[in-house]
mmCIF file of C-alpha atoms in Angstrom:
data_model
loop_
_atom_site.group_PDB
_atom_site.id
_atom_site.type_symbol
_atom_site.label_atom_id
_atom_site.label_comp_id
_atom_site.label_asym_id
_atom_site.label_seq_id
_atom_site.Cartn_x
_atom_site.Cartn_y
_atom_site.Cartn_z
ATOM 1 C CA UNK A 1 27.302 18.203 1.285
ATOM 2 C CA UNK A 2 25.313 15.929 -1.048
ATOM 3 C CA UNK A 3 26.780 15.568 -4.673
ATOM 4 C CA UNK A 4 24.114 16.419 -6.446
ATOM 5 C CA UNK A 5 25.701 15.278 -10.050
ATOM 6 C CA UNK A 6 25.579 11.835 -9.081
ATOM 7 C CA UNK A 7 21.768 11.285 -7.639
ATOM 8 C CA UNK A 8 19.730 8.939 -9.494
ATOM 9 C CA UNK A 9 16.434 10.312 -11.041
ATOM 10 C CA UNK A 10 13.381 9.483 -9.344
ATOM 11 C CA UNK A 11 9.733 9.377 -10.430
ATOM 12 C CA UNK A 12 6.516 9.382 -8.776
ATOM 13 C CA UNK A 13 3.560 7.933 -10.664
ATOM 14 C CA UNK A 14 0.194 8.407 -9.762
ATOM 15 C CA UNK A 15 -3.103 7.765 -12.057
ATOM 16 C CA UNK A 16 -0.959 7.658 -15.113
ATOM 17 C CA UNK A 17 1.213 11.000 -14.715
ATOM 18 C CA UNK A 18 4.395 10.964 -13.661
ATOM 19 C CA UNK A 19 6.241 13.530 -11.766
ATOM 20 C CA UNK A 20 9.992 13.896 -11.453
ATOM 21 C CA UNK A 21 12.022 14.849 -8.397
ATOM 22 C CA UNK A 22 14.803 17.150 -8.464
ATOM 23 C CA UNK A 23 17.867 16.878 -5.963
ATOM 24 C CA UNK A 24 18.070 20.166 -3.802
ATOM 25 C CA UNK A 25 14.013 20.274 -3.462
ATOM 26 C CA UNK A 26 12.011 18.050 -1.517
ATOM 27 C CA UNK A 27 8.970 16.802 -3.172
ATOM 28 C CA UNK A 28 5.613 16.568 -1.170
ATOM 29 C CA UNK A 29 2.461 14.607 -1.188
ATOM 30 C CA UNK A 30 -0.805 15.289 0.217
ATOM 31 C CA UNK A 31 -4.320 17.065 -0.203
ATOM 32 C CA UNK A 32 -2.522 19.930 -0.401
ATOM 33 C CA UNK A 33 1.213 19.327 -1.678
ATOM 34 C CA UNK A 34 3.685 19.579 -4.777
ATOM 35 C CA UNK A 35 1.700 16.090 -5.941
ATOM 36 C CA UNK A 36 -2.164 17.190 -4.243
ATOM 37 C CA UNK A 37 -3.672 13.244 -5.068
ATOM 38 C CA UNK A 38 -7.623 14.452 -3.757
ATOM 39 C CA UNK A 39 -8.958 16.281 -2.257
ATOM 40 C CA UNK A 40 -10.024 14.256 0.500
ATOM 41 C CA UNK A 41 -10.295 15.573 4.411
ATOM 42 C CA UNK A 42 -9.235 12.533 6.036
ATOM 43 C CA UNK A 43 -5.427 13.022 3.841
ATOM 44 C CA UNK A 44 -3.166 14.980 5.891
ATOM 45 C CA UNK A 45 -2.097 18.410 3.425
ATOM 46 C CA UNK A 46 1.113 16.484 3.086
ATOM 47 C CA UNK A 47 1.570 13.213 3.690
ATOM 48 C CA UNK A 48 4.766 12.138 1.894
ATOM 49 C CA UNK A 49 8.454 13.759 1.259
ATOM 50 C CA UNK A 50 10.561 12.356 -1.134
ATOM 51 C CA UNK A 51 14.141 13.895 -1.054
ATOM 52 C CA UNK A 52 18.194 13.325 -1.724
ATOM 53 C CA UNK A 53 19.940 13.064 1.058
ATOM 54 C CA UNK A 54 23.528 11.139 1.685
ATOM 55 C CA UNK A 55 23.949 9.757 -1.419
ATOM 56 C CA UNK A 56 20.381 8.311 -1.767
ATOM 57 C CA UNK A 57 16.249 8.972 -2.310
ATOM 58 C CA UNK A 58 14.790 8.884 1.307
ATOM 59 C CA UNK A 59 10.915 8.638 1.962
ATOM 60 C CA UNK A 60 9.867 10.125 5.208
ATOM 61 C CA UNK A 61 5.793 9.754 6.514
ATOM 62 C CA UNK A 62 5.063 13.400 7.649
ATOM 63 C CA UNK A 63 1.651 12.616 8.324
ATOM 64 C CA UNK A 64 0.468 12.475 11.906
ATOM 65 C CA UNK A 65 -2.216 9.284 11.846
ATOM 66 C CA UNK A 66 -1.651 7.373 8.468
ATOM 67 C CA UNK A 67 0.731 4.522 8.033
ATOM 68 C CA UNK A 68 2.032 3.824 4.772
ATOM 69 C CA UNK A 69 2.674 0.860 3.229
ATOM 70 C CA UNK A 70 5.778 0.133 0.713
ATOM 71 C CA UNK A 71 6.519 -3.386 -1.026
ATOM 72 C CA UNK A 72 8.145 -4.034 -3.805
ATOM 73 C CA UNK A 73 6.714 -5.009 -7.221
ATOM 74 C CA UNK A 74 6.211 -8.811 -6.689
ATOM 75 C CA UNK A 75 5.268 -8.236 -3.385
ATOM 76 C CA UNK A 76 7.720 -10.141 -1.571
ATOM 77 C CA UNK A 77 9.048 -7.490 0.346
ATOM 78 C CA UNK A 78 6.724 -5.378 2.293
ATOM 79 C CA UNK A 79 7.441 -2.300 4.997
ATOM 80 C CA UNK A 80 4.962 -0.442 7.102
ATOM 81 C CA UNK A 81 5.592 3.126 7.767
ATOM 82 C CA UNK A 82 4.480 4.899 10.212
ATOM 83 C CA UNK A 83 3.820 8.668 10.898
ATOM 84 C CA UNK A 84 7.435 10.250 11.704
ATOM 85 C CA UNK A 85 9.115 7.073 9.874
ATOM 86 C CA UNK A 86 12.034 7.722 7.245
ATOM 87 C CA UNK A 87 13.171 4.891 4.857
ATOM 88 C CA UNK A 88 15.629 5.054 1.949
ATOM 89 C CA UNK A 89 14.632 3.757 -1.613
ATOM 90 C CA UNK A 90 17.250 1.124 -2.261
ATOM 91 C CA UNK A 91 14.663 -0.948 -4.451
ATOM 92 C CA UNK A 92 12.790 -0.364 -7.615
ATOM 93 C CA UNK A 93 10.108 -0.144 -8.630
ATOM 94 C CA UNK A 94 8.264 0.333 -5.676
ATOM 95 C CA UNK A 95 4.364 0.136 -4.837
ATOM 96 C CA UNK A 96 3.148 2.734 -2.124
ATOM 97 C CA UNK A 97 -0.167 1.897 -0.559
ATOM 98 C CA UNK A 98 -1.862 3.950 2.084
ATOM 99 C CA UNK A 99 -5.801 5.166 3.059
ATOM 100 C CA UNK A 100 -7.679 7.689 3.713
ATOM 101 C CA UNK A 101 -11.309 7.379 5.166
ATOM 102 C CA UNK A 102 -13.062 5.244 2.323
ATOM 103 C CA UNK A 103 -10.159 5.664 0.075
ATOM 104 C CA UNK A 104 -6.986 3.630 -0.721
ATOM 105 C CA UNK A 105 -4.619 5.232 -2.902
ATOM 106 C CA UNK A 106 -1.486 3.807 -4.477
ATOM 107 C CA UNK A 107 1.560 5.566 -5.961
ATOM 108 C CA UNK A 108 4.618 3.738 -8.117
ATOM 109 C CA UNK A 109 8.322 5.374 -7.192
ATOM 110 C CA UNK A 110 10.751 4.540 -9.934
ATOM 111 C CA UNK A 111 14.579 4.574 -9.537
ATOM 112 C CA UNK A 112 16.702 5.434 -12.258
ATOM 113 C CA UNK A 113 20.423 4.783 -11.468
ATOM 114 C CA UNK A 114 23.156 3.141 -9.332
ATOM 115 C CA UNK A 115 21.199 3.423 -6.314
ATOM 116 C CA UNK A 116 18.082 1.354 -7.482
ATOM 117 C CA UNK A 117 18.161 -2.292 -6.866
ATOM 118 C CA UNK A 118 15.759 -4.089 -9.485
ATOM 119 C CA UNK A 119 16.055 -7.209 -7.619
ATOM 120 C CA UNK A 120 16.661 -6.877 -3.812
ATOM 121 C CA UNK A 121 17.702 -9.561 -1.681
ATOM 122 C CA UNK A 122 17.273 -8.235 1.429
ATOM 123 C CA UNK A 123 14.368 -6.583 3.054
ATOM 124 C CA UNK A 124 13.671 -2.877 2.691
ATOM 125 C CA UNK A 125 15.690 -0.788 5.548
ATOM 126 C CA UNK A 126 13.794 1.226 7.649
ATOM 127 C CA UNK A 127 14.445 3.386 9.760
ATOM 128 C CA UNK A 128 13.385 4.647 13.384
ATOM 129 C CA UNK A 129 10.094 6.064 13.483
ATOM 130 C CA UNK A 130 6.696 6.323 15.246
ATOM 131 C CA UNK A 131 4.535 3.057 14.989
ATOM 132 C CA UNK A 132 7.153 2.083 11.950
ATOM 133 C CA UNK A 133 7.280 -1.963 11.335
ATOM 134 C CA UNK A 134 9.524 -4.014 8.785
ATOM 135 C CA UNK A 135 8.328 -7.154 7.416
ATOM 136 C CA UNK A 136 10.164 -9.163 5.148
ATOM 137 C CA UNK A 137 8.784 -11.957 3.430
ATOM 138 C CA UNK A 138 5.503 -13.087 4.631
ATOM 139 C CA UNK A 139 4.693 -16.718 4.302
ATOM 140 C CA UNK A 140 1.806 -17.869 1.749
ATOM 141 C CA UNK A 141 -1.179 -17.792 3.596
ATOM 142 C CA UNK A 142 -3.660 -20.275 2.368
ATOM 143 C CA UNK A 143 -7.289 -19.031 1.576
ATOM 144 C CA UNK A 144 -10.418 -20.625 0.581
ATOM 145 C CA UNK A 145 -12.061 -20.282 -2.667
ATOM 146 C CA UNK A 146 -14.835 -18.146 -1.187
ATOM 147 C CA UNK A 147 -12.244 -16.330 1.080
ATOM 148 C CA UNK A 148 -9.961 -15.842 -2.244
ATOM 149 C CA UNK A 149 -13.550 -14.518 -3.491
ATOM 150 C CA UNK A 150 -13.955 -11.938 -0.978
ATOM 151 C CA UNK A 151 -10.791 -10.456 -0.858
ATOM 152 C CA UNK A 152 -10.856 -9.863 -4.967
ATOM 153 C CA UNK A 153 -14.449 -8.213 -4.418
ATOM 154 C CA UNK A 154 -13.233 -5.538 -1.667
ATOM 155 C CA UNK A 155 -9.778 -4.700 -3.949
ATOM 156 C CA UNK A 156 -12.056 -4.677 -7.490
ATOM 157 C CA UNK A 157 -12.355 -1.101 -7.378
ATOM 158 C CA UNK A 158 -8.090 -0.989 -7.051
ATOM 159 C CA UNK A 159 -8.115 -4.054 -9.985
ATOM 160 C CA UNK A 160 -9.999 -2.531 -12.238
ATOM 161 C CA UNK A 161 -8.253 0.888 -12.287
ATOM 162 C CA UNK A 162 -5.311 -0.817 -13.556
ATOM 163 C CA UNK A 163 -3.007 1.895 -12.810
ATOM 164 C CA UNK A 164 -1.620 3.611 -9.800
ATOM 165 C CA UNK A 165 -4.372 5.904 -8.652
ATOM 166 C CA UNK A 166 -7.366 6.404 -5.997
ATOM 167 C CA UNK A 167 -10.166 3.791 -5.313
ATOM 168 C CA UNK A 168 -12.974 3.935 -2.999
ATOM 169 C CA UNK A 169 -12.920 0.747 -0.689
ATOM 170 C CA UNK A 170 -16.338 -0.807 -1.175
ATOM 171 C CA UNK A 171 -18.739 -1.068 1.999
ATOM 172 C CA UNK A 172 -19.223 -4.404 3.733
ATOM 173 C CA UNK A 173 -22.978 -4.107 2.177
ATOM 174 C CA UNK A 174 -21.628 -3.390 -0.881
ATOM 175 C CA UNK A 175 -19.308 -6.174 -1.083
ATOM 176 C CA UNK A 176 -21.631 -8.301 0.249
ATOM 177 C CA UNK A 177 -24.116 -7.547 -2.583
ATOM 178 C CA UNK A 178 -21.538 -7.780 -5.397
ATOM 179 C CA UNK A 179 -21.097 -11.308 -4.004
ATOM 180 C CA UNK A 180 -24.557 -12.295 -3.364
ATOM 181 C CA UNK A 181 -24.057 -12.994 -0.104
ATOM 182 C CA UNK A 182 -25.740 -12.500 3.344
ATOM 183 C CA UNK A 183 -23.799 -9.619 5.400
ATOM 184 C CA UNK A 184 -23.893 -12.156 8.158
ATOM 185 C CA UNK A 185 -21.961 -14.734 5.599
ATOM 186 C CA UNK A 186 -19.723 -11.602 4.563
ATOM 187 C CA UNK A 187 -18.346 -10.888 7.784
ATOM 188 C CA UNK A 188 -17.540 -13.879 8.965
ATOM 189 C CA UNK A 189 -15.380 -14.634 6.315
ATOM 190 C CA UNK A 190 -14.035 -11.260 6.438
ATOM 191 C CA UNK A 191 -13.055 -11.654 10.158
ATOM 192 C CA UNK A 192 -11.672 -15.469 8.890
ATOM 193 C CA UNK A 193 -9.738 -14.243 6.294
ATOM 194 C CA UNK A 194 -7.633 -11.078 9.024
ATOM 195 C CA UNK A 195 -8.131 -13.933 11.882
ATOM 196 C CA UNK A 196 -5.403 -15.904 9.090
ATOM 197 C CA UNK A 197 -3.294 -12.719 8.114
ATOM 198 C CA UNK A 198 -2.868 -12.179 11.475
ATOM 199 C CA UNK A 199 -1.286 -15.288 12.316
ATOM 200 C CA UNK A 200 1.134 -15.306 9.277
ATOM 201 C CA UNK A 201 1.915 -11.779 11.219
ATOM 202 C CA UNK A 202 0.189 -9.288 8.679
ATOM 203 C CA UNK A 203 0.213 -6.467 11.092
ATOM 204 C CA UNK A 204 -2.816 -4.065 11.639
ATOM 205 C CA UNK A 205 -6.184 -6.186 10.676
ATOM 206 C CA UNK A 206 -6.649 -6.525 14.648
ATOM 207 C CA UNK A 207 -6.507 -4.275 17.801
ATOM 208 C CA UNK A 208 -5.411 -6.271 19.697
ATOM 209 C CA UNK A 209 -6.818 -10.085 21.691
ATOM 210 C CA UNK A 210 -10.078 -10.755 20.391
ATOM 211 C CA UNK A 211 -10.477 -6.770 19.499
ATOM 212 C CA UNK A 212 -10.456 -6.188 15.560
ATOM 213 C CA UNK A 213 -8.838 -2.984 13.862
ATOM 214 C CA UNK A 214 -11.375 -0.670 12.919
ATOM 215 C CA UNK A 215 -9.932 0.382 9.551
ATOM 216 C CA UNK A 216 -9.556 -3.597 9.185
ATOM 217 C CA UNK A 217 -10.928 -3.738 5.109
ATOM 218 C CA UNK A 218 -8.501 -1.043 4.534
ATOM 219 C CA UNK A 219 -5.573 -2.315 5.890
ATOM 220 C CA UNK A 220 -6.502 -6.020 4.077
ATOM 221 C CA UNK A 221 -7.303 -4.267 0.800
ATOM 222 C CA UNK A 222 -3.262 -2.914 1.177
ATOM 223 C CA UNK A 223 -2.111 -5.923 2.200
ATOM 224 C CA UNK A 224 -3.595 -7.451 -1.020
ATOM 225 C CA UNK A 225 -2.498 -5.041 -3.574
ATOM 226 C CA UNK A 226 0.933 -4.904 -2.207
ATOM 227 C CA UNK A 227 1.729 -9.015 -1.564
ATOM 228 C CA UNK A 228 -0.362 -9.306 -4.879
ATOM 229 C CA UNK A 229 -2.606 -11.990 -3.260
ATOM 230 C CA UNK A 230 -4.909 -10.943 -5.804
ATOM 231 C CA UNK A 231 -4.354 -9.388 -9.396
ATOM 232 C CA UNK A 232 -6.598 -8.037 -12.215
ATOM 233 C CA UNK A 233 -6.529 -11.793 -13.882
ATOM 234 C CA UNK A 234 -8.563 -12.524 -11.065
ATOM 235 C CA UNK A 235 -11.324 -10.449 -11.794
ATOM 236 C CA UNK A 236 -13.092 -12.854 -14.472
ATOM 237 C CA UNK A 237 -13.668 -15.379 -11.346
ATOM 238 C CA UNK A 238 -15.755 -12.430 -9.316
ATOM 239 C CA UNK A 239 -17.627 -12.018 -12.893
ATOM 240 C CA UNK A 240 -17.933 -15.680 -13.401
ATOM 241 C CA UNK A 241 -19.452 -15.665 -9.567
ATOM 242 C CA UNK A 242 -17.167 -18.454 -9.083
ATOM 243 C CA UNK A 243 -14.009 -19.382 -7.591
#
């Protein structure tokens, strides 16, 4: 039986509030859940569960289609986890990353106590689970100015928030627009930019040989926010028009 006296405190923080967890109760998030982050049809009721189990705060996907990403907060350390998956929080802070139709939505988890680990130096453990994937550091990929361009105009929605919360993931035509661009121009640098991700072994931005991922800007728009490829400093170039 878990010593409850001993568990470290951990917080969820999402759009600015911050909710606390309690040992003995497991704490849910979803449409529909103890933490209920929109009210959005494609998010399962409850998505998340965040409990204390064996000496340690565990994070298991409950969902039955959405992978969720987790990386730490410099982004060198990044885990995919799948529907079924169950990980324990060894690191903190942590940045939680998943979407839902249109919407990407990011929570921070904050450890307070001897089992946080401000400054891992291994990758984040994770265990066996449906479509779960580990991926430890990911080497720099190397991106043109205009490529650097589009990636900061399909995450400005996430940027500009400035907090954990819920952004809409702008269309291809919408992205397109905010850059001035062609569509035809916009997608193929969109499909250079995953075609590169891929091959540094970013998982999910194709469906396989020659076949792209259909929730492709989603999955790149994580990938950004979570390996910090791009941050809010880099808004003033998409203002500027310029790389």
């Amino acid at each position: 039986m878990d010593d409850d006296t001993t568990a470290s405190t951990l917080t969820i923080d999402f759009c600015g509030e911050r909710h606390a967890c309690t040992p003995g109760r497991t704490f849910s998030v979803g449409r529909d859940a103890d933490l209920s982050i929109d009210d959005n049809r494609y998010l399962h009721r409850r998505l998340l569960e965040f409990e204390w189990a064996s000496g340690m705060w565990w994070m298991t996907n409950c969902g039955q289609s959405i992978t969720v990403g987790v990386a730490t907060a410099d982004g060198t350390y990044q885990a995919m986890l799948g529907p079924a998956g169950r990980m324990p929080l060894v690191s903190s802070p942590l940045s939680v990353v998943f979407s839902a139709g249109p919407f990407t939505y990011e929570l921070g988890v904050i450890l307070d106590g001897s089992s946080a680990n401000p400054a891992p130096d291994a990758a984040l453990p994770v265990s066996t689970g449906a479509d779960t994937a580990l991926s430890a550091t990911l080497g720099a990929t190397t991106f043109t100015p205009s490529q650097r361009l589009l990636i900061i105009a399909l995450c400005e929605p996430m940027l500009r928030d400035g907090m954990a919360g819920a952004s809409r993931i702008p269309s291809s035509a919408e992205a397109a627009e905010r850059l001035g661009w062609p569509i035809t121009t916009f997608n193929r640098k969109l499909d250079n930019v995953c075609d590169k991700l891929d091959r540094d072994g970013v998982p999910g931005l194709r469906g396989g040989v020659g076949k792209l991922a259909r929730n492709r800007k989603s999955r790149l728009v994580e990938h950004a926010i979570m390996a910090r490829l791009v941050t809010p400093t880099d808004l003033a170039l998409l203002d500027a028009g310029q790389p």
